[in-house]
Amino acid sequence: MPTQVDTLLHARWVIPVDLERSILEHHSVAINQGKIIAIMPSDQAKQTYQGHQELELDNHALMPGLINAHGHAAMSLFRGLADDLPLMTWLEKHIWPAEGQWVSPDFVRDGTRLAIAEMLQSGTTCFSDMYFYPDVCAEVASEHKVRAQVCCPILDFPTPWASNAEEGIHKAIEVHADFRHNPLINIAFGPHAPYTVSDEPLKKIASYREELQIPVQMHVHETAFEVTEAEKNGPRPIARLEQLGLLGPDFQAVHVTQVNDEDRKILAKYQVNVVHCPESNLKLASGFCPVHELQQAGINVALGTDGAASNNDLDMFGEMQNAAQLAKAVSGNAAALPAYEAIAMATINGARALGIDDVTGSLEIGKAADIIALDLDQLTALPVYNPVSQLVYTRMADKVQHVWVNGEQLVKDKQLTQFDTDQLKQKAREWGAKILAGERND
């Protein structure tokens, strides 16, 4: 008799994102108690297993859920608030004033829910967030059963969450203690950037990072202006972070658009993870991350969307496409970052950057069943010569039909199972009206 399992998925293609970069045709994935217990040809799977839920996905590709390795989820409520501006003008004249006026626990709660819903519907099952009230973000992610790394923001100056860097570090340690046993949530230090955090707080973060085994995520070398200003009074930011003892395999450097040979050597030496945010970098004219050069140096490069205020969406399939095409243009090499490697950036590389590659990021026996199913029987995806090519070079977010996290289905036939979408829309409209009225009153 076949063995009973919770879920059995029979797919036209399975893209496991394994070391061999396999494409498995007419294969099935068996899921039990939240984990993948088998991946095998469908004919064999039907003889071996019987699922309480069993789906015939004849025109679908199964792949690992996407990992958005950097973002600011609650900023979805600032989507489109200030466009077509350089980074520092955007921050200093628009975003920071808006945050000072509007950010609160309720703002973060509602904005994070909106972001998680958007990410799930477009295939993201794990996200890294750096924003105020990280405890609220972690609560919302846990409530809606998605995987998250929550980075506690640390800045020298007062923010809606902390009065200074010292308080930010203290509160980060408290949040870490509160969520340390939550299987879906990891807490990280989130010093904002080298130009907003001074040496002493960074030294303390380095010490606590080692003592408590807490990773660190930071915006680093985001713009040429940032690097030029740093060099006026001292070393380049990456060299400064090395001197302060902050770099290591648990350090996640976000953006990294300005890199010279010495920077690249330091990143490789300390096995630093880079998180590439191509669409945000393009929109803010921040520069181009040299992905091909970094990968050639053995540096792990993951993908993120950044916040919806500077993107303006949280579509990781769009990031894959832009990352692949930019890598070719920047390197002058059409073979740079082939399609399967772009998928790896959005899955297993992201898991590695977040330190959870033993749990998720690929479809392997024993890993969590974080899986998405995409319907490729659509006009914009046909004909299918190579499903990996379609997943990267054609827009795919609207083709996500099913999503599972830990074996639990969170999107079914494109519909969210954990959210009241009408309520989400109403909350977003209410915040938009308040923020717009506030801006007009100013």
Short mmCIF file of C-alpha atoms in Angstrom, two decimals:
data_model
loop_
_atom_site.label_atom_id
_atom_site.label_comp_id
_atom_site.label_asym_id
_atom_site.label_seq_id
_atom_site.Cartn_x
_atom_site.Cartn_y
_atom_site.Cartn_z
CA MET A 1 0.00 0.00 0.00
CA PRO A 2 1.26 3.55 -0.74
CA THR A 3 2.56 5.51 2.23
CA GLN A 4 0.27 8.32 3.37
CA VAL A 5 1.78 11.81 3.24
CA ASP A 6 0.35 15.25 3.81
CA THR A 7 0.91 16.59 0.29
CA LEU A 8 1.96 15.06 -3.02
CA LEU A 9 2.72 17.35 -5.96
CA HIS A 10 3.08 15.98 -9.49
CA ALA A 11 4.68 18.55 -11.78
CA ARG A 12 5.74 18.91 -15.39
CA TRP A 13 9.06 20.34 -14.18
CA VAL A 14 10.85 20.47 -10.84
CA ILE A 15 13.66 23.03 -10.51
CA PRO A 16 15.38 21.94 -7.28
CA VAL A 17 18.27 24.46 -7.40
CA ASP A 18 20.72 21.71 -6.49
CA LEU A 19 24.47 21.70 -7.08
CA GLU A 20 23.97 20.05 -10.47
CA ARG A 21 21.47 22.77 -11.48
CA SER A 22 19.04 20.05 -12.49
CA ILE A 23 15.78 20.36 -14.38
CA LEU A 24 13.63 17.35 -13.51
CA GLU A 25 10.80 16.47 -15.89
CA HIS A 26 7.60 14.70 -14.80
CA HIS A 27 8.72 14.52 -11.18
CA SER A 28 6.84 14.67 -7.91
CA VAL A 29 7.55 16.14 -4.49
CA ALA A 30 6.23 14.39 -1.38
CA ILE A 31 5.72 16.51 1.75
CA ASN A 32 5.05 15.31 5.28
CA GLN A 33 5.05 17.23 8.56
CA GLY A 34 6.31 20.34 6.83
CA LYS A 35 9.35 18.74 5.21
CA ILE A 36 10.24 17.33 1.80
CA ILE A 37 10.57 13.55 2.17
CA ALA A 38 10.97 12.54 -1.49
CA ILE A 39 11.59 13.88 -4.99
CA MET A 40 11.15 11.21 -7.65
CA PRO A 41 9.66 10.47 -11.08
CA SER A 42 5.89 10.88 -10.95
CA ASP A 43 5.13 7.31 -12.06
CA GLN A 44 7.19 6.01 -9.16
CA ALA A 45 5.76 8.54 -6.70
CA LYS A 46 2.19 7.49 -7.49
CA GLN A 47 3.10 3.93 -6.64
CA THR A 48 4.93 4.90 -3.45
CA TYR A 49 2.87 7.67 -1.85
CA GLN A 50 -0.70 8.84 -1.43
CA GLY A 51 -1.30 12.42 -0.39
CA HIS A 52 -4.09 13.88 1.70
CA GLN A 53 -3.64 16.75 -0.74
CA GLU A 54 -2.59 15.62 -4.20
CA LEU A 55 -2.20 17.99 -7.14
CA GLU A 56 -1.64 17.26 -10.81
CA LEU A 57 0.38 20.23 -12.04
CA ASP A 58 0.74 19.18 -15.66
CA ASN A 59 1.86 22.57 -16.97
CA HIS A 60 3.64 23.83 -13.90
CA ALA A 61 7.17 24.33 -12.66
CA LEU A 62 7.87 23.66 -9.00
CA MET A 63 10.78 25.51 -7.42
CA PRO A 64 11.95 26.71 -4.01
CA GLY A 65 10.13 29.69 -2.57
CA LEU A 66 11.98 32.92 -3.30
CA ILE A 67 14.07 34.66 -0.65
CA ASN A 68 13.98 38.45 -0.61
CA ALA A 69 17.25 39.12 1.19
CA HIS A 70 16.72 42.85 1.79
CA GLY A 71 13.74 45.11 2.16
CA HIS A 72 11.75 47.49 4.31
CA ALA A 73 8.33 45.84 4.39
CA ALA A 74 6.30 48.55 6.10
CA MET A 75 7.47 51.08 3.51
CA SER A 76 4.87 49.56 1.20
CA LEU A 77 2.65 52.28 2.66
CA PHE A 78 5.04 54.87 1.16
CA ARG A 79 4.88 53.29 -2.31
CA GLY A 80 5.05 56.10 -4.89
CA LEU A 81 5.34 58.84 -2.25
CA ALA A 82 8.54 60.34 -3.70
CA ASP A 83 9.86 59.27 -7.10
CA ASP A 84 12.57 60.28 -9.57
CA LEU A 85 15.01 61.64 -6.99
CA PRO A 86 18.63 60.83 -6.05
CA LEU A 87 19.11 58.79 -2.88
CA MET A 88 20.10 61.51 -0.39
CA THR A 89 17.42 63.95 -1.61
CA TRP A 90 14.87 61.14 -1.48
CA LEU A 91 15.91 60.25 2.08
CA GLU A 92 16.52 63.66 3.62
CA LYS A 93 13.71 65.66 2.00
CA HIS A 94 10.97 63.07 1.76
CA ILE A 95 11.37 59.66 3.39
CA TRP A 96 12.94 60.58 6.74
CA PRO A 97 10.42 63.42 7.34
CA ALA A 98 7.54 61.11 6.40
CA GLU A 99 8.85 58.42 8.73
CA GLY A 100 9.14 60.91 11.57
CA GLN A 101 5.53 61.92 11.06
CA TRP A 102 3.85 58.60 10.38
CA VAL A 103 5.82 55.56 11.55
CA SER A 104 4.26 53.83 14.55
CA PRO A 105 3.56 50.23 15.59
CA ASP A 106 0.24 50.38 13.72
CA PHE A 107 1.93 51.73 10.59
CA VAL A 108 4.49 48.91 10.69
CA ARG A 109 1.84 46.29 11.38
CA ASP A 110 -0.38 47.33 8.48
CA GLY A 111 2.48 48.01 6.08
CA THR A 112 4.15 44.69 6.83
CA ARG A 113 0.91 42.78 6.26
CA LEU A 114 0.50 44.50 2.91
CA ALA A 115 4.08 43.62 1.96
CA ILE A 116 3.83 39.98 3.05
CA ALA A 117 0.64 39.53 1.02
CA GLU A 118 2.33 41.01 -2.06
CA MET A 119 5.43 38.87 -1.58
CA LEU A 120 3.48 35.64 -1.11
CA GLN A 121 1.37 36.21 -4.21
CA SER A 122 4.56 36.73 -6.24
CA GLY A 123 6.31 33.65 -4.86
CA THR A 124 8.42 34.95 -1.95
CA THR A 125 8.33 32.68 1.10
CA CYS A 126 11.14 34.27 3.14
CA PHE A 127 12.17 37.90 3.51
CA SER A 128 14.74 39.96 5.35
CA ASP A 129 13.45 43.21 6.78
CA MET A 130 15.20 46.25 8.19
CA TYR A 131 12.77 48.73 9.65
CA PHE A 132 11.49 50.38 12.80
CA TYR A 133 9.51 48.38 15.38
CA PRO A 134 11.14 45.11 14.27
CA ASP A 135 9.29 43.30 17.07
CA VAL A 136 6.02 44.17 15.33
CA CYS A 137 7.35 42.96 11.97
CA ALA A 138 8.46 39.68 13.56
CA GLU A 139 5.03 39.22 15.17
CA VAL A 140 3.25 39.80 11.86
CA ALA A 141 5.53 37.43 9.94
CA SER A 142 5.06 34.74 12.56
CA GLU A 143 1.30 35.28 12.62
CA HIS A 144 1.09 34.79 8.85
CA LYS A 145 3.45 31.80 8.90
CA VAL A 146 6.17 33.15 6.62
CA ARG A 147 9.90 32.90 7.21
CA ALA A 148 11.77 36.13 8.05
CA GLN A 149 15.04 37.60 9.16
CA VAL A 150 14.22 40.79 11.04
CA CYS A 151 17.08 43.30 11.27
CA CYS A 152 16.78 45.75 14.16
CA PRO A 153 17.66 49.27 12.90
CA ILE A 154 20.55 51.03 14.60
CA LEU A 155 21.43 54.69 13.89
CA ASP A 156 23.30 57.38 15.81
CA PHE A 157 20.39 59.83 15.69
CA PRO A 158 16.83 59.52 17.06
CA THR A 159 14.37 57.37 15.10
CA PRO A 160 10.75 56.37 15.75
CA TRP A 161 12.10 53.24 17.48
CA ALA A 162 15.17 54.34 19.44
CA SER A 163 16.72 57.58 20.64
CA ASN A 164 20.28 56.63 19.65
CA ALA A 165 22.50 53.71 18.64
CA GLU A 166 23.03 52.55 22.22
CA GLU A 167 19.29 52.15 22.78
CA GLY A 168 18.91 50.50 19.37
CA ILE A 169 21.51 47.86 20.26
CA HIS A 170 19.88 47.22 23.65
CA LYS A 171 16.43 46.83 22.11
CA ALA A 172 17.81 44.56 19.38
CA ILE A 173 19.17 42.19 22.03
CA GLU A 174 15.74 42.17 23.71
CA VAL A 175 13.97 41.36 20.43
CA HIS A 176 16.49 38.58 19.80
CA ALA A 177 15.69 37.08 23.21
CA ASP A 178 11.94 37.29 22.56
CA PHE A 179 12.10 35.42 19.24
CA ARG A 180 15.11 33.15 19.64
CA HIS A 181 12.94 30.02 19.86
CA ASN A 182 10.59 30.91 16.98
CA PRO A 183 11.37 28.50 14.12
CA LEU A 184 10.31 30.99 11.45
CA ILE A 185 12.02 34.14 12.74
CA ASN A 186 15.71 35.06 12.97
CA ILE A 187 16.80 38.37 14.46
CA ALA A 188 19.77 40.37 13.12
CA PHE A 189 21.49 43.64 13.93
CA GLY A 190 20.69 46.27 11.32
CA PRO A 191 23.15 49.18 11.56
CA HIS A 192 21.79 51.41 8.84
CA ALA A 193 24.95 52.44 6.97
CA PRO A 194 28.56 53.48 7.61
CA TYR A 195 27.59 57.15 7.31
CA THR A 196 24.81 56.91 9.95
CA VAL A 197 26.57 54.78 12.59
CA SER A 198 29.80 55.80 14.32
CA ASP A 199 32.70 53.60 15.38
CA GLU A 200 31.78 52.86 19.01
CA PRO A 201 28.33 51.40 18.29
CA LEU A 202 29.79 49.32 15.46
CA LYS A 203 32.43 47.92 17.81
CA LYS A 204 29.70 46.97 20.29
CA ILE A 205 27.69 45.30 17.52
CA ALA A 206 30.79 43.33 16.50
CA SER A 207 31.23 42.14 20.09
CA TYR A 208 27.59 41.19 20.63
CA ARG A 209 27.43 39.60 17.17
CA GLU A 210 30.15 37.17 18.17
CA GLU A 211 28.83 36.56 21.69
CA LEU A 212 25.18 36.00 20.76
CA GLN A 213 25.66 34.64 17.23
CA ILE A 214 23.47 37.35 15.71
CA PRO A 215 24.06 38.22 12.02
CA VAL A 216 24.49 41.77 10.77
CA GLN A 217 22.93 43.43 7.75
CA MET A 218 24.01 46.90 6.59
CA HIS A 219 23.72 49.20 3.56
CA VAL A 220 27.33 49.39 2.31
CA HIS A 221 28.90 51.24 -0.64
CA GLU A 222 25.43 52.12 -1.91
CA THR A 223 26.51 55.23 -3.83
CA ALA A 224 29.68 56.86 -5.10
CA PHE A 225 28.89 59.88 -2.90
CA GLU A 226 28.96 57.70 0.24
CA VAL A 227 32.40 56.30 -0.61
CA THR A 228 33.86 59.65 -1.71
CA GLU A 229 32.71 61.38 1.49
CA ALA A 230 34.21 58.59 3.63
CA GLU A 231 37.57 58.85 1.86
CA LYS A 232 37.82 62.55 2.73
CA ASN A 233 38.39 61.70 6.38
CA GLY A 234 39.54 58.09 6.43
CA PRO A 235 39.36 54.70 4.76
CA ARG A 236 36.72 53.47 2.38
CA PRO A 237 33.66 52.11 4.25
CA ILE A 238 34.45 48.42 3.65
CA ALA A 239 38.01 48.90 4.91
CA ARG A 240 36.66 50.75 7.97
CA LEU A 241 34.25 47.90 8.75
CA GLU A 242 37.16 45.48 8.52
CA GLN A 243 39.17 47.56 10.99
CA LEU A 244 36.21 47.57 13.39
CA GLY A 245 35.94 43.77 13.32
CA LEU A 246 32.46 43.73 11.84
CA LEU A 247 33.01 41.62 8.73
CA GLY A 248 32.53 37.86 8.53
CA PRO A 249 30.38 35.11 6.96
CA ASP A 250 27.40 36.38 8.95
CA PHE A 251 27.69 39.92 7.55
CA GLN A 252 25.27 40.93 4.79
CA ALA A 253 26.41 43.94 2.74
CA VAL A 254 23.49 45.46 0.86
CA HIS A 255 23.81 47.25 -2.51
CA VAL A 256 27.63 47.32 -2.97
CA THR A 257 27.57 49.31 -6.19
CA GLN A 258 31.01 50.89 -5.75
CA VAL A 259 33.77 48.28 -5.58
CA ASN A 260 37.47 48.42 -6.35
CA ASP A 261 40.01 45.59 -6.24
CA GLU A 262 40.84 46.12 -2.57
CA ASP A 263 37.15 46.14 -1.59
CA ARG A 264 36.62 42.90 -3.47
CA LYS A 265 39.60 41.26 -1.75
CA ILE A 266 38.27 42.23 1.68
CA LEU A 267 34.77 40.93 0.91
CA ALA A 268 36.21 37.63 -0.31
CA LYS A 269 38.65 37.32 2.61
CA TYR A 270 35.85 37.54 5.19
CA GLN A 271 33.29 35.59 3.12
CA VAL A 272 30.91 38.54 3.30
CA ASN A 273 27.52 38.06 1.64
CA VAL A 274 26.41 40.73 -0.82
CA VAL A 275 22.73 41.51 -1.35
CA HIS A 276 22.07 42.97 -4.79
CA CYS A 277 18.98 45.20 -5.22
CA PRO A 278 19.00 45.93 -8.96
CA GLU A 279 15.69 47.74 -9.41
CA SER A 280 16.11 50.07 -6.45
CA ASN A 281 19.68 50.86 -7.53
CA LEU A 282 18.43 51.66 -11.02
CA LYS A 283 15.59 53.86 -9.85
CA LEU A 284 17.77 55.86 -7.45
CA ALA A 285 20.69 55.96 -9.94
CA SER A 286 22.90 54.52 -7.20
CA GLY A 287 25.13 52.55 -9.56
CA PHE A 288 25.63 48.96 -10.65
CA CYS A 289 26.65 46.06 -8.45
CA PRO A 290 29.43 44.17 -10.29
CA VAL A 291 27.75 40.80 -9.76
CA HIS A 292 29.87 38.84 -12.22
CA GLU A 293 33.16 40.10 -10.74
CA LEU A 294 31.98 39.37 -7.20
CA GLN A 295 30.91 35.85 -8.09
CA GLN A 296 34.17 35.23 -9.93
CA ALA A 297 35.92 36.17 -6.68
CA GLY A 298 33.90 33.52 -4.83
CA ILE A 299 31.58 35.97 -3.08
CA ASN A 300 28.02 34.84 -2.38
CA VAL A 301 25.54 37.26 -3.98
CA ALA A 302 21.85 37.18 -3.04
CA LEU A 303 18.92 39.28 -4.27
CA GLY A 304 16.59 41.77 -2.61
CA THR A 305 13.92 44.22 -3.68
CA ASP A 306 14.67 46.99 -1.16
CA GLY A 307 11.51 48.77 -0.01
CA ALA A 308 8.47 49.47 -2.16
CA ALA A 309 9.13 53.19 -1.70
CA SER A 310 12.22 52.92 -3.91
CA ASN A 311 11.33 50.08 -6.26
CA ASN A 312 8.15 50.26 -6.32
CA ASP A 313 7.19 46.58 -6.04
CA LEU A 314 8.34 43.48 -4.19
CA ASP A 315 8.49 41.19 -7.23
CA MET A 316 11.55 38.95 -6.93
CA PHE A 317 11.04 37.51 -10.41
CA GLY A 318 11.48 41.03 -11.75
CA GLU A 319 14.68 41.34 -9.72
CA MET A 320 15.97 38.08 -11.24
CA GLN A 321 15.37 39.32 -14.75
CA ASN A 322 16.99 42.69 -14.10
CA ALA A 323 19.92 41.12 -12.27
CA ALA A 324 20.65 38.73 -15.13
CA GLN A 325 20.43 41.42 -17.79
CA LEU A 326 22.41 44.00 -15.82
CA ALA A 327 25.19 41.52 -15.08
CA LYS A 328 25.64 40.98 -18.80
CA ALA A 329 25.61 44.68 -19.62
CA VAL A 330 27.92 45.72 -16.76
CA SER A 331 30.47 42.97 -17.44
CA GLY A 332 30.20 43.20 -21.22
CA ASN A 333 29.75 39.43 -21.24
CA ALA A 334 26.47 37.91 -22.47
CA ALA A 335 27.32 34.66 -20.67
CA ALA A 336 27.52 36.37 -17.28
CA LEU A 337 24.91 35.31 -14.73
CA PRO A 338 23.03 32.67 -16.75
CA ALA A 339 19.37 32.08 -15.94
CA TYR A 340 19.82 29.22 -13.46
CA GLU A 341 22.38 31.26 -11.50
CA ALA A 342 19.91 34.13 -11.30
CA ILE A 343 17.41 31.70 -9.78
CA ALA A 344 20.09 30.56 -7.34
CA MET A 345 20.63 34.17 -6.28
CA ALA A 346 16.92 34.41 -5.39
CA THR A 347 16.82 31.09 -3.55
CA ILE A 348 19.81 29.16 -2.19
CA ASN A 349 22.19 32.17 -2.25
CA GLY A 350 19.66 34.14 -0.23
CA ALA A 351 19.32 31.27 2.24
CA ARG A 352 23.11 31.11 2.54
CA ALA A 353 23.35 34.86 3.14
CA LEU A 354 20.75 34.60 5.91
CA GLY A 355 22.41 31.52 7.42
CA ILE A 356 19.41 29.25 6.84
CA ASP A 357 20.57 27.21 3.83
CA ASP A 358 20.31 24.05 5.91
CA VAL A 359 16.56 24.74 6.21
CA THR A 360 15.40 26.28 2.94
CA GLY A 361 16.53 27.71 -0.40
CA SER A 362 16.43 24.49 -2.43
CA LEU A 363 14.18 21.48 -2.89
CA GLU A 364 16.03 18.70 -1.09
CA ILE A 365 14.97 15.81 1.09
CA GLY A 366 14.91 16.91 4.72
CA LYS A 367 14.51 20.62 4.01
CA ALA A 368 11.41 22.64 4.79
CA ALA A 369 8.69 22.44 2.16
CA ASP A 370 8.96 26.08 1.06
CA ILE A 371 7.72 25.59 -2.50
CA ILE A 372 6.02 27.59 -5.23
CA ALA A 373 4.19 26.34 -8.33
CA LEU A 374 4.05 28.47 -11.48
CA ASP A 375 1.66 27.87 -14.36
CA LEU A 376 3.68 28.04 -17.59
CA ASP A 377 0.70 27.31 -19.81
CA GLN A 378 0.19 31.03 -20.40
CA LEU A 379 0.46 33.04 -23.62
CA THR A 380 3.45 35.01 -22.35
CA ALA A 381 5.34 31.84 -21.37
CA LEU A 382 4.80 29.69 -24.45
CA PRO A 383 6.40 27.80 -26.07
CA VAL A 384 8.58 26.37 -23.31
CA TYR A 385 11.94 25.19 -24.60
CA ASN A 386 13.63 25.60 -21.24
CA PRO A 387 11.56 26.36 -18.10
CA VAL A 388 14.52 27.99 -16.34
CA SER A 389 14.82 30.50 -19.17
CA GLN A 390 11.12 31.31 -18.90
CA LEU A 391 11.32 31.77 -15.14
CA VAL A 392 14.01 34.42 -15.50
CA TYR A 393 13.53 36.17 -18.82
CA THR A 394 9.73 36.42 -18.92
CA ARG A 395 7.75 38.09 -16.17
CA MET A 396 6.54 35.38 -13.84
CA ALA A 397 5.01 36.92 -10.72
CA ASP A 398 1.48 36.71 -12.11
CA LYS A 399 1.99 33.03 -12.93
CA VAL A 400 2.49 31.98 -9.29
CA GLN A 401 -0.50 29.72 -8.60
CA HIS A 402 0.35 27.94 -5.34
CA VAL A 403 2.70 28.68 -2.43
CA TRP A 404 3.65 26.52 0.55
CA VAL A 405 5.76 27.44 3.56
CA ASN A 406 6.71 24.60 5.90
CA GLY A 407 4.26 22.49 3.94
CA GLU A 408 1.32 24.77 4.71
CA GLN A 409 -0.43 26.25 1.70
CA LEU A 410 -0.46 30.05 1.94
CA VAL A 411 -1.52 30.72 -1.66
CA LYS A 412 -4.07 28.46 -3.36
CA ASP A 413 -5.12 29.10 -6.95
CA LYS A 414 -3.57 32.60 -6.67
CA GLN A 415 -5.64 33.42 -3.58
CA LEU A 416 -4.11 34.16 -0.18
CA THR A 417 -5.28 31.71 2.48
CA GLN A 418 -4.17 33.74 5.53
CA PHE A 419 -5.39 37.23 4.63
CA ASP A 420 -8.60 39.18 4.12
CA THR A 421 -7.57 40.99 0.94
CA ASP A 422 -10.48 43.44 1.10
CA GLN A 423 -9.35 44.49 4.57
CA LEU A 424 -5.75 44.85 3.36
CA LYS A 425 -6.87 47.12 0.53
CA GLN A 426 -9.02 49.23 2.84
CA LYS A 427 -6.16 49.71 5.32
CA ALA A 428 -3.79 50.71 2.52
CA ARG A 429 -6.30 53.25 1.18
CA GLU A 430 -6.83 54.72 4.65
CA TRP A 431 -3.10 55.17 5.23
CA GLY A 432 -2.67 56.64 1.77
CA ALA A 433 -5.40 59.20 2.39
CA LYS A 434 -3.92 60.21 5.76
CA ILE A 435 -0.39 60.51 4.45
CA LEU A 436 -1.49 62.49 1.40
CA ALA A 437 -3.55 64.85 3.54
CA GLY A 438 -0.62 65.29 5.90
CA GLU A 439 1.73 66.12 3.04
CA ARG A 440 -0.75 68.66 1.65
CA ASN A 441 -1.17 70.27 5.07
CA ASP A 442 2.62 70.66 5.30
#
